[in-house]
Structures are given as structure tokens and as C-alpha cells.
Amino acid sequence: RAKERGRNSYQFFTSDMNARALEHMALEHGMRRALERDEFRLAYQPIVDLETREPVGMEALVRWTHPQLGEVPPGRFIPVAEDCGLIGRLGEWVLTEACRQLSAWRREGITVQRLAVNISSRQFYDPQLVDRIQDILASSGIAPTDLSLELTERTLIDDVEGSTGILTRLHELGLEIALDDFGTGYSALGFLKRFPIQLLKVDASFVNDIALDDDDAALVEGIVTLAHNLGLKVVAEGVENLDQVHLLAGYGCDYAQGYFFARPLSAQQMTDVLLQGQGLSARKFNRDRAGT
Ligand code: C2E
Ligand code: MG
Ligand code: MG
Ligand code: MG
């Protein structure tokens, strides 16, 4: 059909497909090599209590610098890892590294209450997942209650029966389950009741404009109320300014995460900040009171 539209569109069509196929191949090859050479890294971003302004934990976010392409965002390579079956190895590396880092911080006397790790769809439905998580926790000396797993609605909705079973096992082990990017999927709200979830992360796209758009504000406030009525805690994602902080606190939102508090930091940067005595919360609290 592309051919009928003339030679130019046909060429455009194929070259676009080729470009995508080539990028896919380059990323797949690059990820295999990066796994062998241990070239992935984790960045850490604090999740802050909106009442105390203290960090209650942090989210681990995978980072990768490709030798030619430079820094590739996870939004680009995670889907490729899912497609080509590398997500199992990558996801396992992320879990192992996050637990190793958490236990290293604790040995240094640094308090990090809880670490959140993102789990993608294929990784979640791997029948080995629960056993592997238990092994990783056991060998790193991390308690299940120290770990939070972030899943999207899309992942859970793929197989409601199956995912309920897996979540129940994880929850019974003591792990916290968080629903990530809430609002971007198409889940009926009834799912919130059905799944054993403790935390709702409201997607940044709803949080962005709460200070500018009454509809967005009403939506986020409504989500917070609904979540609380169901016994869930709420994190607002992508919080970038003080207006948002004040509004969210007014809605009774429990926690916030975003550039206003801190960008994702390397393990070393995070260690430095946490060792500076006052830590993140005091810095931000001062900034808040200064009104900047
Ligand atoms: P996510 O889990 O919703 O993570 C939050 C994303 O928002 C991160 O992007 C973070 O850097 C970004 N962010 C945080 N605060 C702000 C802010 O104030 N403003 C803006 N504009 N962005 C903010 P990142 O690191 O690029 O990750 C993107 C997505 O890739 C994640 O979304 C998650 O779905 C996925 N991902 C990241 N690391 C992993 C991982 O280790 N495993 C899996 N399976 N997925 C991961
Ligand atoms: Mg997440
Ligand atoms: Mg998210
Ligand atoms: Mg996201």
C-alpha cells in the first residue's frame, strides 16, 4: 500500500522502518555488551514526606551510557529489553544492585528507610520472579519490608487473575506494592480495591499543572481522597515547584517526588548528600522557608 502512494512515500516508509530496526539492533547489542561489562548504573531519587519534609525512601532508576549514542534514557531502552528478552537479566541486575547499595548505606550508618524498584511487565510475569526476589533479599541481608516494587496499571491489567496472585505472594512476603504512573492506564477504579496495593503514585502529567488548571487540581485532589478512602498512601510524581508542594499538602497528599526536592543522583552523590548531616530535607526546608 505504501508503494501505491508513490515512490517517495515508499522510500520514506522503508527508511523509517530501517532506522527503527537499526536502532533496536544497536540498543539490543549494546545492552548485551553492557550487561557483560557491568555498565548499567542506578540513580536514586528521594521520596519526601509532605508533612515532615523528610525523605521516606528513594526510587532506583536505571542509567546507561552507550559508548557511541551517549546517555540513553530508560524510556527508550527498557521497551527494547522487554522485546528482545533481556529484561530478565537487566531487571535482576537492578534488584541486586539496589539491594547491595541499600545494605552498603546501612553499613555506613546512613538511614534509608525504603528503596523502590521498577518492575516491567515481562519481568513481573516471569514465574521465577518471587523466588529470585527472595534469593536476592536473603543474600544481601535486606528485609522484604525495605523494598517497594513499582508496577504500572498496564502491567497488572494484562492478566488480572495472574497479577493478583503474584502481588498477593509478594505482599505476604512483606514487600510494599506501588502502582506507578497512576492515571495513565485505563484501569477501572475497582482494580484499586482488588489488587493488594499500598501506594499510589500519581503520574506527573496530572501533577504538572495543578497550580494552573482547576480541572487537574480537582482530579489530583479527588485521587488523593479516593486513595485514602481505600487505605492507600499517595505519592505525587514530577513535583517541580513550591506551588505544587503547597497544593498537594493541602489535599492531604502523603508524599512527593520530583526535581523540586532532588533530581535523581548517582549513588556517590546521594551518599555525599546524606552524609552532609543536615541531609536533603533540611536543605529543602530552608529553601521552602526562603520561598525560592
Ligand atoms: P517512573 O518509574 O515513573 O520514574 C519517574 C521518572 O520521572 C524518572 O525518569 C525520573 O527521572 C523522572 N522525574 C522525576 N522527577 C521529575 C520531575 O520533577 N520532572 C520531570 N520532568 N521528570 C522527573 P527516568 O529515570 O527517565 O525513567 C523513566 C521511566 O523508565 C520510569 O518512570 C520507569 O517506568 C522506567 N524505568 C526507570 N528505571 C527502571 C528500571 O530500573 N527498571 C524498569 N523496569 N523500568 C525503569
Ligand atoms: Mg517508578
Ligand atoms: Mg511513574
Ligand atoms: Mg513514568
mmCIF file with all atom_site columns, C-alpha atoms and ligand atoms in Angstrom, residues 41-43 45 59-63 72-79 82 87 90-91 93-95 116-121 123 150 152 180-181 201 203-204 208 237-241 244 257-264, ligand 1:
data_model
loop_
_atom_site.group_PDB
_atom_site.id
_atom_site.type_symbol
_atom_site.label_atom_id
_atom_site.label_alt_id
_atom_site.label_comp_id
_atom_site.label_asym_id
_atom_site.label_entity_id
_atom_site.label_seq_id
_atom_site.pdbx_PDB_ins_code
_atom_site.Cartn_x
_atom_site.Cartn_y
_atom_site.Cartn_z
_atom_site.occupancy
_atom_site.B_iso_or_equiv
_atom_site.pdbx_formal_charge
_atom_site.auth_seq_id
_atom_site.auth_comp_id
_atom_site.auth_asym_id
_atom_site.auth_atom_id
_atom_site.pdbx_PDB_model_num
ATOM   1  C CA  . ARG A 1 41  ? 24.212 2.187  36.846 1.00 0.00 ? 41  ARG A CA  1
ATOM   2  C CA  . LEU A 1 42  ? 21.440 3.164  39.219 1.00 0.00 ? 42  LEU A CA  1
ATOM   3  C CA  . ALA A 1 43  ? 20.401 6.712  40.049 1.00 0.00 ? 43  ALA A CA  1
ATOM   4  C CA  . GLN A 1 45  ? 15.682 9.972  43.775 1.00 0.00 ? 45  GLN A CA  1
ATOM   5  C CA  . GLU A 1 59  ? 13.409 5.236  43.911 1.00 0.00 ? 59  GLU A CA  1
ATOM   6  C CA  . ALA A 1 60  ? 16.157 3.459  41.982 1.00 0.00 ? 60  ALA A CA  1
ATOM   7  C CA  . LEU A 1 61  ? 16.250 4.458  38.296 1.00 0.00 ? 61  LEU A CA  1
ATOM   8  C CA  . VAL A 1 62  ? 18.464 2.637  35.822 1.00 0.00 ? 62  VAL A CA  1
ATOM   9  C CA  . ARG A 1 63  ? 21.027 4.621  33.822 1.00 0.00 ? 63  ARG A CA  1
ATOM   10 C CA  . VAL A 1 72  ? 20.180 6.567  26.573 1.00 0.00 ? 72  VAL A CA  1
ATOM   11 C CA  . PRO A 1 73  ? 17.031 7.205  28.668 1.00 0.00 ? 73  PRO A CA  1
ATOM   12 C CA  . PRO A 1 74  ? 15.352 4.130  30.198 1.00 0.00 ? 74  PRO A CA  1
ATOM   13 C CA  . GLY A 1 75  ? 12.131 5.060  28.401 1.00 0.00 ? 75  GLY A CA  1
ATOM   14 C CA  . ARG A 1 76  ? 13.981 4.141  25.211 1.00 0.00 ? 76  ARG A CA  1
ATOM   15 C CA  . PHE A 1 77  ? 15.933 1.020  26.156 1.00 0.00 ? 77  PHE A CA  1
ATOM   16 C CA  . ILE A 1 78  ? 13.588 -0.691 28.654 1.00 0.00 ? 78  ILE A CA  1
ATOM   17 C CA  . PRO A 1 79  ? 10.961 -1.376 25.940 1.00 0.00 ? 79  PRO A CA  1
ATOM   18 C CA  . GLU A 1 82  ? 11.336 -6.226 27.053 1.00 0.00 ? 82  GLU A CA  1
ATOM   19 C CA  . ILE A 1 87  ? 14.621 -7.569 30.674 1.00 0.00 ? 87  ILE A CA  1
ATOM   20 C CA  . LEU A 1 90  ? 18.568 -6.352 33.382 1.00 0.00 ? 90  LEU A CA  1
ATOM   21 C CA  . GLY A 1 91  ? 15.771 -6.443 35.957 1.00 0.00 ? 91  GLY A CA  1
ATOM   22 C CA  . TRP A 1 93  ? 20.775 -6.661 37.903 1.00 0.00 ? 93  TRP A CA  1
ATOM   23 C CA  . VAL A 1 94  ? 18.672 -3.676 39.033 1.00 0.00 ? 94  VAL A CA  1
ATOM   24 C CA  . LEU A 1 95  ? 17.217 -5.563 42.010 1.00 0.00 ? 95  LEU A CA  1
ATOM   25 C CA  . ALA A 1 116 ? 11.641 1.408  45.386 1.00 0.00 ? 116 ALA A CA  1
ATOM   26 C CA  . VAL A 1 117 ? 12.434 -0.573 42.250 1.00 0.00 ? 117 VAL A CA  1
ATOM   27 C CA  . ASN A 1 118 ? 10.514 -0.508 38.951 1.00 0.00 ? 118 ASN A CA  1
ATOM   28 C CA  . ILE A 1 119 ? 9.380  -3.855 37.601 1.00 0.00 ? 119 ILE A CA  1
ATOM   29 C CA  . SER A 1 120 ? 8.394  -4.087 33.956 1.00 0.00 ? 120 SER A CA  1
ATOM   30 C CA  . SER A 1 121 ? 5.716  -6.332 32.560 1.00 0.00 ? 121 SER A CA  1
ATOM   31 C CA  . GLN A 1 123 ? 9.803  -9.313 34.392 1.00 0.00 ? 123 GLN A CA  1
ATOM   32 C CA  . GLU A 1 150 ? 6.564  -0.206 41.355 1.00 0.00 ? 150 GLU A CA  1
ATOM   33 C CA  . THR A 1 152 ? 2.046  0.126  36.192 1.00 0.00 ? 152 THR A CA  1
ATOM   34 C CA  . ASP A 1 180 ? 3.212  3.687  39.225 1.00 0.00 ? 180 ASP A CA  1
ATOM   35 C CA  . ASP A 1 181 ? 2.119  6.342  36.699 1.00 0.00 ? 181 ASP A CA  1
ATOM   36 C CA  . LYS A 1 201 ? 1.956  7.172  42.509 1.00 0.00 ? 201 LYS A CA  1
ATOM   37 C CA  . ASP A 1 203 ? 1.557  10.414 37.265 1.00 0.00 ? 203 ASP A CA  1
ATOM   38 C CA  . ALA A 1 204 ? 3.467  13.644 36.684 1.00 0.00 ? 204 ALA A CA  1
ATOM   39 C CA  . ASN A 1 208 ? 2.322  19.317 36.341 1.00 0.00 ? 208 ASN A CA  1
ATOM   40 C CA  . GLU A 1 237 ? 5.323  12.382 40.874 1.00 0.00 ? 237 GLU A CA  1
ATOM   41 C CA  . GLY A 1 238 ? 7.152  15.116 38.995 1.00 0.00 ? 238 GLY A CA  1
ATOM   42 C CA  . VAL A 1 239 ? 6.860  17.841 41.638 1.00 0.00 ? 239 VAL A CA  1
ATOM   43 C CA  . GLU A 1 240 ? 8.943  20.757 40.408 1.00 0.00 ? 240 GLU A CA  1
ATOM   44 C CA  . ASN A 1 241 ? 7.870  23.848 42.340 1.00 0.00 ? 241 ASN A CA  1
ATOM   45 C CA  . GLN A 1 244 ? 2.661  22.327 43.745 1.00 0.00 ? 244 GLN A CA  1
ATOM   46 C CA  . GLN A 1 257 ? 8.928  13.105 44.409 1.00 0.00 ? 257 GLN A CA  1
ATOM   47 C CA  . GLY A 1 258 ? 10.459 15.449 41.852 1.00 0.00 ? 258 GLY A CA  1
ATOM   48 C CA  . TYR A 1 259 ? 13.102 17.932 40.842 1.00 0.00 ? 259 TYR A CA  1
ATOM   49 C CA  . PHE A 1 260 ? 11.900 20.423 43.467 1.00 0.00 ? 260 PHE A CA  1
ATOM   50 C CA  . PHE A 1 261 ? 13.338 18.145 46.155 1.00 0.00 ? 261 PHE A CA  1
ATOM   51 C CA  . ALA A 1 262 ? 16.103 16.459 44.199 1.00 0.00 ? 262 ALA A CA  1
ATOM   52 C CA  . ARG A 1 263 ? 16.952 15.144 40.767 1.00 0.00 ? 263 ARG A CA  1
ATOM   53 C CA  . PRO A 1 264 ? 17.942 11.506 40.510 1.00 0.00 ? 264 PRO A CA  1
HETATM 54 P P1  . C2E B 2 .   ? 8.958  6.242  36.571 1.00 0.00 ? 1   C2E B P1  1
HETATM 55 O O1  . C2E B 2 .   ? 9.118  4.987  37.329 1.00 0.00 ? 1   C2E B O1  1
HETATM 56 O O2  . C2E B 2 .   ? 7.610  6.899  36.616 1.00 0.00 ? 1   C2E B O2  1
HETATM 57 O O3  . C2E B 2 .   ? 10.097 7.207  37.122 1.00 0.00 ? 1   C2E B O3  1
HETATM 58 C C1  . C2E B 2 .   ? 9.966  8.596  37.246 1.00 0.00 ? 1   C2E B C1  1
HETATM 59 C C2  . C2E B 2 .   ? 10.622 9.311  36.097 1.00 0.00 ? 1   C2E B C2  1
HETATM 60 O O4  . C2E B 2 .   ? 10.383 10.714 36.208 1.00 0.00 ? 1   C2E B O4  1
HETATM 61 C C3  . C2E B 2 .   ? 12.144 9.180  36.048 1.00 0.00 ? 1   C2E B C3  1
HETATM 62 O O5  . C2E B 2 .   ? 12.533 9.238  34.681 1.00 0.00 ? 1   C2E B O5  1
HETATM 63 C C4  . C2E B 2 .   ? 12.610 10.442 36.770 1.00 0.00 ? 1   C2E B C4  1
HETATM 64 O O6  . C2E B 2 .   ? 13.926 10.816 36.424 1.00 0.00 ? 1   C2E B O6  1
HETATM 65 C C5  . C2E B 2 .   ? 11.597 11.429 36.243 1.00 0.00 ? 1   C2E B C5  1
HETATM 66 N N1  . C2E B 2 .   ? 11.396 12.561 37.143 1.00 0.00 ? 1   C2E B N1  1
HETATM 67 C C6  . C2E B 2 .   ? 11.470 12.596 38.486 1.00 0.00 ? 1   C2E B C6  1
HETATM 68 N N2  . C2E B 2 .   ? 11.161 13.806 38.967 1.00 0.00 ? 1   C2E B N2  1
HETATM 69 C C7  . C2E B 2 .   ? 10.884 14.593 37.901 1.00 0.00 ? 1   C2E B C7  1
HETATM 70 C C8  . C2E B 2 .   ? 10.479 15.972 37.743 1.00 0.00 ? 1   C2E B C8  1
HETATM 71 O O7  . C2E B 2 .   ? 10.311 16.722 38.692 1.00 0.00 ? 1   C2E B O7  1
HETATM 72 N N3  . C2E B 2 .   ? 10.272 16.414 36.458 1.00 0.00 ? 1   C2E B N3  1
HETATM 73 C C9  . C2E B 2 .   ? 10.426 15.589 35.378 1.00 0.00 ? 1   C2E B C9  1
HETATM 74 N N4  . C2E B 2 .   ? 10.215 16.096 34.164 1.00 0.00 ? 1   C2E B N4  1
HETATM 75 N N5  . C2E B 2 .   ? 10.794 14.278 35.496 1.00 0.00 ? 1   C2E B N5  1
HETATM 76 C C10 . C2E B 2 .   ? 11.017 13.796 36.740 1.00 0.00 ? 1   C2E B C10 1
HETATM 77 P P2  . C2E B 2 .   ? 13.575 8.193  34.067 1.00 0.00 ? 1   C2E B P2  1
HETATM 78 O O8  . C2E B 2 .   ? 14.661 7.890  35.053 1.00 0.00 ? 1   C2E B O8  1
HETATM 79 O O9  . C2E B 2 .   ? 13.940 8.679  32.713 1.00 0.00 ? 1   C2E B O9  1
HETATM 80 O O10 . C2E B 2 .   ? 12.711 6.865  33.928 1.00 0.00 ? 1   C2E B O10 1
HETATM 81 C C11 . C2E B 2 .   ? 11.631 6.803  33.064 1.00 0.00 ? 1   C2E B C11 1
HETATM 82 C C12 . C2E B 2 .   ? 10.867 5.515  33.245 1.00 0.00 ? 1   C2E B C12 1
HETATM 83 O O11 . C2E B 2 .   ? 11.664 4.398  32.875 1.00 0.00 ? 1   C2E B O11 1
HETATM 84 C C13 . C2E B 2 .   ? 10.457 5.259  34.694 1.00 0.00 ? 1   C2E B C13 1
HETATM 85 O O12 . C2E B 2 .   ? 9.308  6.016  35.018 1.00 0.00 ? 1   C2E B O12 1
HETATM 86 C C14 . C2E B 2 .   ? 10.227 3.771  34.655 1.00 0.00 ? 1   C2E B C14 1
HETATM 87 O O13 . C2E B 2 .   ? 8.965  3.477  34.087 1.00 0.00 ? 1   C2E B O13 1
HETATM 88 C C15 . C2E B 2 .   ? 11.301 3.312  33.687 1.00 0.00 ? 1   C2E B C15 1
HETATM 89 N N6  . C2E B 2 .   ? 12.468 2.843  34.465 1.00 0.00 ? 1   C2E B N6  1
HETATM 90 C C16 . C2E B 2 .   ? 13.471 3.550  35.032 1.00 0.00 ? 1   C2E B C16 1
HETATM 91 N N7  . C2E B 2 .   ? 14.340 2.741  35.677 1.00 0.00 ? 1   C2E B N7  1
HETATM 92 C C17 . C2E B 2 .   ? 13.851 1.487  35.532 1.00 0.00 ? 1   C2E B C17 1
HETATM 93 C C18 . C2E B 2 .   ? 14.304 0.177  35.999 1.00 0.00 ? 1   C2E B C18 1
HETATM 94 O O14 . C2E B 2 .   ? 15.309 0.017  36.702 1.00 0.00 ? 1   C2E B O14 1
HETATM 95 N N8  . C2E B 2 .   ? 13.539 -0.896 35.615 1.00 0.00 ? 1   C2E B N8  1
HETATM 96 C C19 . C2E B 2 .   ? 12.399 -0.748 34.873 1.00 0.00 ? 1   C2E B C19 1
HETATM 97 N N9  . C2E B 2 .   ? 11.707 -1.863 34.548 1.00 0.00 ? 1   C2E B N9  1
HETATM 98 N N10 . C2E B 2 .   ? 11.953 0.443  34.450 1.00 0.00 ? 1   C2E B N10 1
HETATM 99 C C20 . C2E B 2 .   ? 12.671 1.558  34.778 1.00 0.00 ? 1   C2E B C20 1
#
